[in-house]
PDB file of C-alpha atoms in Angstrom:
ATOM      1  CA  TYR A  16     -22.041  39.653  -3.098  1.00  0.00           C
ATOM      2  CA  LEU A  17     -24.874  37.426  -4.034  1.00  0.00           C
ATOM      3  CA  GLU A  18     -27.532  40.171  -3.522  1.00  0.00           C
ATOM      4  CA  SER A  19     -25.825  41.971  -6.522  1.00  0.00           C
ATOM      5  CA  LYS A  20     -26.617  39.130  -8.766  1.00  0.00           C
ATOM      6  CA  THR A  21     -30.186  39.361 -10.210  1.00  0.00           C
ATOM      7  CA  ASP A  22     -30.638  36.774 -13.041  1.00  0.00           C
ATOM      8  CA  TYR A  23     -30.493  33.098 -12.951  1.00  0.00           C
ATOM      9  CA  GLU A  24     -27.456  32.508 -14.984  1.00  0.00           C
ATOM     10  CA  GLN A  25     -25.281  34.697 -12.585  1.00  0.00           C
ATOM     11  CA  MET A  26     -26.617  33.045  -9.568  1.00  0.00           C
ATOM     12  CA  THR A  27     -26.166  29.491 -10.926  1.00  0.00           C
ATOM     13  CA  ALA A  28     -22.419  30.550 -11.948  1.00  0.00           C
ATOM     14  CA  PHE A  29     -21.729  31.710  -8.373  1.00  0.00           C
ATOM     15  CA  TYR A  30     -22.991  28.570  -6.908  1.00  0.00           C
ATOM     16  CA  PHE A  31     -21.246  26.338  -9.279  1.00  0.00           C
ATOM     17  CA  ILE A  32     -17.786  28.069  -8.495  1.00  0.00           C
ATOM     18  CA  MET A  33     -18.405  27.977  -4.821  1.00  0.00           C
ATOM     19  CA  ASN A  34     -19.399  24.248  -4.949  1.00  0.00           C
ATOM     20  CA  LYS A  35     -16.204  23.393  -7.032  1.00  0.00           C
ATOM     21  CA  LEU A  36     -14.211  25.132  -4.542  1.00  0.00           C
ATOM     22  CA  ILE A  37     -15.743  23.319  -1.530  1.00  0.00           C
ATOM     23  CA  GLY A  38     -15.357  20.061  -3.508  1.00  0.00           C
ATOM     24  CA  PHE A  39     -11.811  20.563  -4.130  1.00  0.00           C
ATOM     25  CA  VAL A  40     -11.087  21.350  -0.395  1.00  0.00           C
ATOM     26  CA  MET A  41     -13.259  18.260   0.726  1.00  0.00           C
ATOM     27  CA  ILE A  42     -11.371  16.250  -2.018  1.00  0.00           C
ATOM     28  CA  PHE A  43      -7.973  17.294  -0.581  1.00  0.00           C
ATOM     29  CA  LEU A  44      -8.896  16.580   3.093  1.00  0.00           C
ATOM     30  CA  GLY A  45     -10.533  13.286   2.270  1.00  0.00           C
ATOM     31  CA  ALA A  46      -7.214  12.325   0.431  1.00  0.00           C
ATOM     32  CA  ALA A  47      -5.210  13.212   3.473  1.00  0.00           C
ATOM     33  CA  MET A  48      -7.485  11.423   5.857  1.00  0.00           C
ATOM     34  CA  MET A  49      -7.366   8.269   3.449  1.00  0.00           C
ATOM     35  CA  LEU A  50      -3.554   8.410   3.516  1.00  0.00           C
ATOM     36  CA  VAL A  51      -3.567   8.510   7.415  1.00  0.00           C
ATOM     37  CA  ALA A  52      -6.105   5.563   7.396  1.00  0.00           C
ATOM     38  CA  LEU A  53      -3.921   3.593   5.120  1.00  0.00           C
ATOM     39  CA  LEU A  54      -0.747   4.162   7.042  1.00  0.00           C
ATOM     40  CA  THR A  55      -2.639   3.339  10.308  1.00  0.00           C
ATOM     41  CA  ILE A  56      -3.778  -0.096   8.520  1.00  0.00           C
ATOM     42  CA  GLY A  57      -0.279  -0.657   7.263  1.00  0.00           C
ATOM     43  CA  PHE A  58       1.237  -0.309  10.807  1.00  0.00           C
ATOM     44  CA  THR A  59      -1.688  -2.443  12.194  1.00  0.00           C
ATOM     45  CA  VAL A  60      -0.713  -5.351   9.668  1.00  0.00           C
ATOM     46  CA  SER A  61       2.947  -5.023  10.520  1.00  0.00           C
ATOM     47  CA  ASP A  62       2.103  -5.318  14.338  1.00  0.00           C
ATOM     48  CA  ALA A  63       0.089  -8.059  13.874  1.00  0.00           C
ATOM     49  CA  ILE A  64       2.919  -9.894  11.774  1.00  0.00           C
ATOM     50  CA  LEU A  65       5.485  -9.104  14.474  1.00  0.00           C
ATOM     51  CA  ALA A  66       3.084 -10.164  17.320  1.00  0.00           C
ATOM     52  CA  ASN A  67       2.468 -13.561  15.595  1.00  0.00           C
ATOM     53  CA  TYR A  68       5.935 -14.073  14.251  1.00  0.00           C
ATOM     54  CA  SER A  69       6.367 -17.559  16.078  1.00  0.00           C
ATOM     55  CA  THR A  70       3.118 -18.584  14.900  1.00  0.00           C
ATOM     56  CA  ILE A  71       3.980 -17.703  11.348  1.00  0.00           C
ATOM     57  CA  GLY A  72       7.301 -19.402  11.587  1.00  0.00           C
ATOM     58  CA  VAL A  73       5.637 -22.770  12.683  1.00  0.00           C
ATOM     59  CA  LEU A  74       2.979 -22.452  10.051  1.00  0.00           C
ATOM     60  CA  ARG A  75       5.866 -21.719   7.277  1.00  0.00           C
ATOM     61  CA  ALA A  76       7.784 -24.696   8.714  1.00  0.00           C
ATOM     62  CA  MET A  77       4.598 -27.088   8.409  1.00  0.00           C
ATOM     63  CA  GLY A  78       4.561 -26.122   4.742  1.00  0.00           C
ATOM     64  CA  MET A  79       2.214 -23.153   4.492  1.00  0.00           C
ATOM     65  CA  ARG A  80       3.403 -20.976   1.540  1.00  0.00           C
ATOM     66  CA  SER A  81       4.223 -17.275   2.046  1.00  0.00           C
ATOM     67  CA  GLY A  82       1.437 -16.311  -0.474  1.00  0.00           C
ATOM     68  CA  SER A  83      -1.019 -18.091   1.666  1.00  0.00           C
ATOM     69  CA  MET A  84       0.147 -16.127   4.803  1.00  0.00           C
ATOM     70  CA  VAL A  85      -0.494 -12.897   2.942  1.00  0.00           C
ATOM     71  CA  LEU A  86      -3.928 -14.034   1.929  1.00  0.00           C
ATOM     72  CA  VAL A  87      -5.010 -14.590   5.530  1.00  0.00           C
ATOM     73  CA  TYR A  88      -4.425 -10.854   6.156  1.00  0.00           C
ATOM     74  CA  LEU A  89      -5.711  -9.805   2.771  1.00  0.00           C
ATOM     75  CA  TRP A  90      -9.075 -11.414   3.496  1.00  0.00           C
ATOM     76  CA  GLN A  91      -9.060 -10.265   7.146  1.00  0.00           C
ATOM     77  CA  TYR A  92      -8.843  -6.589   6.130  1.00  0.00           C
ATOM     78  CA  ALA A  93     -10.867  -6.926   2.789  1.00  0.00           C
ATOM     79  CA  ILE A  94     -13.868  -8.261   4.955  1.00  0.00           C
ATOM     80  CA  LEU A  95     -13.384  -5.514   7.562  1.00  0.00           C
ATOM     81  CA  ALA A  96     -13.058  -2.824   4.828  1.00  0.00           C
ATOM     82  CA  SER A  97     -16.300  -4.124   3.034  1.00  0.00           C
ATOM     83  CA  VAL A  98     -18.342  -4.103   6.236  1.00  0.00           C
ATOM     84  CA  ALA A  99     -17.224  -0.623   6.813  1.00  0.00           C
ATOM     85  CA  ILE A 100     -17.346   0.741   3.325  1.00  0.00           C
ATOM     86  CA  VAL A 101     -21.235  -0.284   2.620  1.00  0.00           C
ATOM     87  CA  PRO A 102     -22.704   1.796   5.545  1.00  0.00           C
ATOM     88  CA  GLY A 103     -20.150   4.658   4.955  1.00  0.00           C
ATOM     89  CA  ALA A 104     -21.361   5.043   1.241  1.00  0.00           C
ATOM     90  CA  LEU A 105     -24.984   5.033   2.144  1.00  0.00           C
ATOM     91  CA  ILE A 106     -24.613   7.430   4.957  1.00  0.00           C
ATOM     92  CA  SER A 107     -22.486   9.788   2.986  1.00  0.00           C
ATOM     93  CA  GLY A 108     -24.778   9.482   0.011  1.00  0.00           C
ATOM     94  CA  PHE A 109     -27.911  10.446   2.282  1.00  0.00           C
ATOM     95  CA  PHE A 110     -25.871  13.552   3.754  1.00  0.00           C
ATOM     96  CA  SER A 111     -24.517  14.573   0.600  1.00  0.00           C
ATOM     97  CA  ARG A 112     -27.928  14.948  -0.932  1.00  0.00           C
ATOM     98  CA  PHE A 113     -29.253  16.682   2.015  1.00  0.00           C
ATOM     99  CA  LEU A 114     -26.304  19.330   2.071  1.00  0.00           C
ATOM    100  CA  ILE A 115     -26.631  19.833  -1.712  1.00  0.00           C
ATOM    101  CA  GLY A 116     -30.477  20.318  -1.505  1.00  0.00           C
ATOM    102  CA  MET A 117     -30.009  22.971   1.126  1.00  0.00           C
ATOM    103  CA  THR A 118     -27.111  24.878  -0.502  1.00  0.00           C
ATOM    104  CA  MET A 119     -28.885  24.764  -3.867  1.00  0.00           C
ATOM    105  CA  SER A 120     -32.304  25.503  -2.472  1.00  0.00           C
ATOM    106  CA  SER A 121     -32.111  29.277  -3.851  1.00  0.00           C
ATOM    107  CA  LEU A 122     -31.672  27.742  -7.359  1.00  0.00           C
ATOM    108  CA  ARG A 123     -34.829  25.790  -7.549  1.00  0.00           C
ATOM    109  CA  THR A 124     -37.386  26.871 -10.310  1.00  0.00           C
ATOM    110  CA  GLU A 125     -40.957  26.241 -10.578  1.00  0.00           C
ATOM    111  CA  ASN A 126     -40.353  23.548 -13.235  1.00  0.00           C
ATOM    112  CA  GLY A 127     -37.812  21.505 -11.192  1.00  0.00           C
ATOM    113  CA  GLY A 128     -34.694  21.641  -8.815  1.00  0.00           C
ATOM    114  CA  VAL A 129     -31.284  20.831  -8.957  1.00  0.00           C
ATOM    115  CA  GLY A 130     -30.356  17.223  -8.320  1.00  0.00           C
ATOM    116  CA  ALA A 131     -27.327  15.480  -6.753  1.00  0.00           C
ATOM    117  CA  VAL A 132     -25.049  12.999  -8.400  1.00  0.00           C
ATOM    118  CA  GLY A 133     -26.382   9.539  -8.548  1.00  0.00           C
ATOM    119  CA  ALA A 134     -25.107   6.475  -6.808  1.00  0.00           C
ATOM    120  CA  GLY A 135     -22.454   5.485  -9.552  1.00  0.00           C
ATOM    121  CA  SER A 136     -20.108   7.970  -7.986  1.00  0.00           C
ATOM    122  CA  ALA A 137     -20.416   6.454  -4.660  1.00  0.00           C
ATOM    123  CA  ILE A 138     -19.971   2.938  -5.728  1.00  0.00           C
ATOM    124  CA  GLY A 139     -16.955   3.828  -7.819  1.00  0.00           C
ATOM    125  CA  THR A 140     -15.492   5.713  -4.752  1.00  0.00           C
ATOM    126  CA  SER A 141     -16.313   2.706  -2.509  1.00  0.00           C
ATOM    127  CA  CYS A 142     -14.490   0.466  -4.966  1.00  0.00           C
ATOM    128  CA  LEU A 143     -11.603   2.581  -5.012  1.00  0.00           C
ATOM    129  CA  VAL A 144     -11.291   2.738  -1.217  1.00  0.00           C
ATOM    130  CA  LEU A 145     -11.438  -1.045  -1.127  1.00  0.00           C
ATOM    131  CA  ALA A 146      -8.735  -1.319  -3.764  1.00  0.00           C
ATOM    132  CA  ALA A 147      -6.635   1.123  -1.676  1.00  0.00           C
ATOM    133  CA  VAL A 148      -7.097  -0.867   1.459  1.00  0.00           C
ATOM    134  CA  ILE A 149      -6.374  -4.290  -0.361  1.00  0.00           C
ATOM    135  CA  GLY A 150      -3.213  -2.509  -1.883  1.00  0.00           C
ATOM    136  CA  CYS A 151      -1.859  -1.394   1.435  1.00  0.00           C
ATOM    137  CA  VAL A 152      -2.398  -4.850   2.940  1.00  0.00           C
ATOM    138  CA  LEU A 153      -0.570  -6.439   0.114  1.00  0.00           C
ATOM    139  CA  VAL A 154       2.419  -4.058   0.489  1.00  0.00           C
ATOM    140  CA  TYR A 155       2.631  -4.282   4.337  1.00  0.00           C
ATOM    141  CA  GLY A 156       1.554  -8.053   4.401  1.00  0.00           C
ATOM    142  CA  ALA A 157       4.767  -8.889   2.406  1.00  0.00           C
ATOM    143  CA  LYS A 158       6.560  -8.737   5.638  1.00  0.00           C
ATOM    144  CA  ALA A 159       5.012 -12.160   6.104  1.00  0.00           C
ATOM    145  CA  ARG A 160       6.771 -13.562   3.217  1.00  0.00           C
ATOM    146  CA  ARG A 161      10.181 -12.697   4.735  1.00  0.00           C
ATOM    147  CA  VAL A 162       9.663 -14.834   7.899  1.00  0.00           C
ATOM    148  CA  VAL A 163      12.348 -17.614   7.960  1.00  0.00           C
ATOM    149  CA  PRO A 164      10.721 -20.461   9.984  1.00  0.00           C
ATOM    150  CA  MET A 165      13.705 -21.603  12.036  1.00  0.00           C
ATOM    151  CA  GLN A 166      14.705 -18.124  13.105  1.00  0.00           C
ATOM    152  CA  ALA A 167      10.928 -17.299  14.074  1.00  0.00           C
ATOM    153  CA  ILE A 168      10.487 -20.583  15.955  1.00  0.00           C
ATOM    154  CA  ARG A 169      13.914 -20.104  17.976  1.00  0.00           C
ATOM    155  CA  TYR A 170      13.939 -16.351  18.591  1.00  0.00           C
ATOM    156  CA  GLY A 171      10.218 -15.385  17.982  1.00  0.00           C
ATOM    157  CA  MET A 172      11.687 -12.586  15.794  1.00  0.00           C
ATOM    158  CA  SER A 173      14.282 -12.313  13.080  1.00  0.00           C
ATOM    159  CA  GLU A 174      17.818 -13.248  14.090  1.00  0.00           C
ATOM    160  CA  SER A 175      19.136  -9.608  13.523  1.00  0.00           C
ATOM    161  CA  ASP A 176      16.281  -8.324  15.767  1.00  0.00           C
ATOM    162  CA  HIS A 177      17.241 -10.791  18.334  1.00  0.00           C
ATOM    163  CA  GLY A 178      20.825 -10.009  18.059  1.00  0.00           C
ATOM    164  CA  LYS A 179      19.914  -6.065  18.551  1.00  0.00           C
ATOM    165  CA  LYS A 180      17.804  -6.690  21.653  1.00  0.00           C
ATOM    166  CA  ALA A 181      20.491  -9.203  22.995  1.00  0.00           C
ATOM    167  CA  ARG A 182      23.086  -6.437  22.751  1.00  0.00           C
ATOM    168  CA  ARG A 183      20.950  -3.998  24.589  1.00  0.00           C
ATOM    169  CA  ILE A 184      20.205  -6.345  27.475  1.00  0.00           C
ATOM    170  CA  ARG A 185      23.960  -6.878  27.723  1.00  0.00           C
ATOM    171  CA  VAL A 186      24.862  -3.158  27.638  1.00  0.00           C
ATOM    172  CA  SER A 187      22.270  -2.302  30.352  1.00  0.00           C
ATOM    173  CA  THR A 188      23.199  -5.182  32.567  1.00  0.00           C
ATOM    174  CA  SER A 189      26.839  -4.659  32.351  1.00  0.00           C
ATOM    175  CA  GLY A 190      26.332  -0.844  33.150  1.00  0.00           C
ATOM    176  CA  SER A 191      24.315  -1.502  36.220  1.00  0.00           C
ATOM    177  CA  TRP A 192      27.078  -3.514  37.871  1.00  0.00           C
ATOM    178  CA  GLY A 193      29.925  -1.563  37.025  1.00  0.00           C
TER     179      GLY A 193
END
């Protein structure tokens, strides 16, 4: 198809349409991967809260506010995300310039070439990813607000979860003797 295009405008239009199509596919795949990553972060925060349920109960009983408890998780994941986002943005910027340069090499003219988008979009995307991570931690970290100190100290879990576990144990032990 490309060999049938003879002038610069037709070739530019073809490459423009192809790059837009590839861009939309990459945005969709990136959004899907971001959703999976945010769910993974959320389940990690939930698991950390459940693993430290007794400790959270003791800290709450000693007077630590629930908002402070959520801030502990928020700072932890915000620092981890910041450390990961900076090199990711730099590396992706390098590779995107390289790939755009290769795909658009036939559109170069004697007067100049076709340039890639500047660093502003990389910074904007990085800020968006950081905001998404922080929002996810805030949503899943809200489980730390619901920790009741005395239940956490006594059972190491919520009273309803302890009741379910005790019923399962009773059913399994009574069934093995009968």
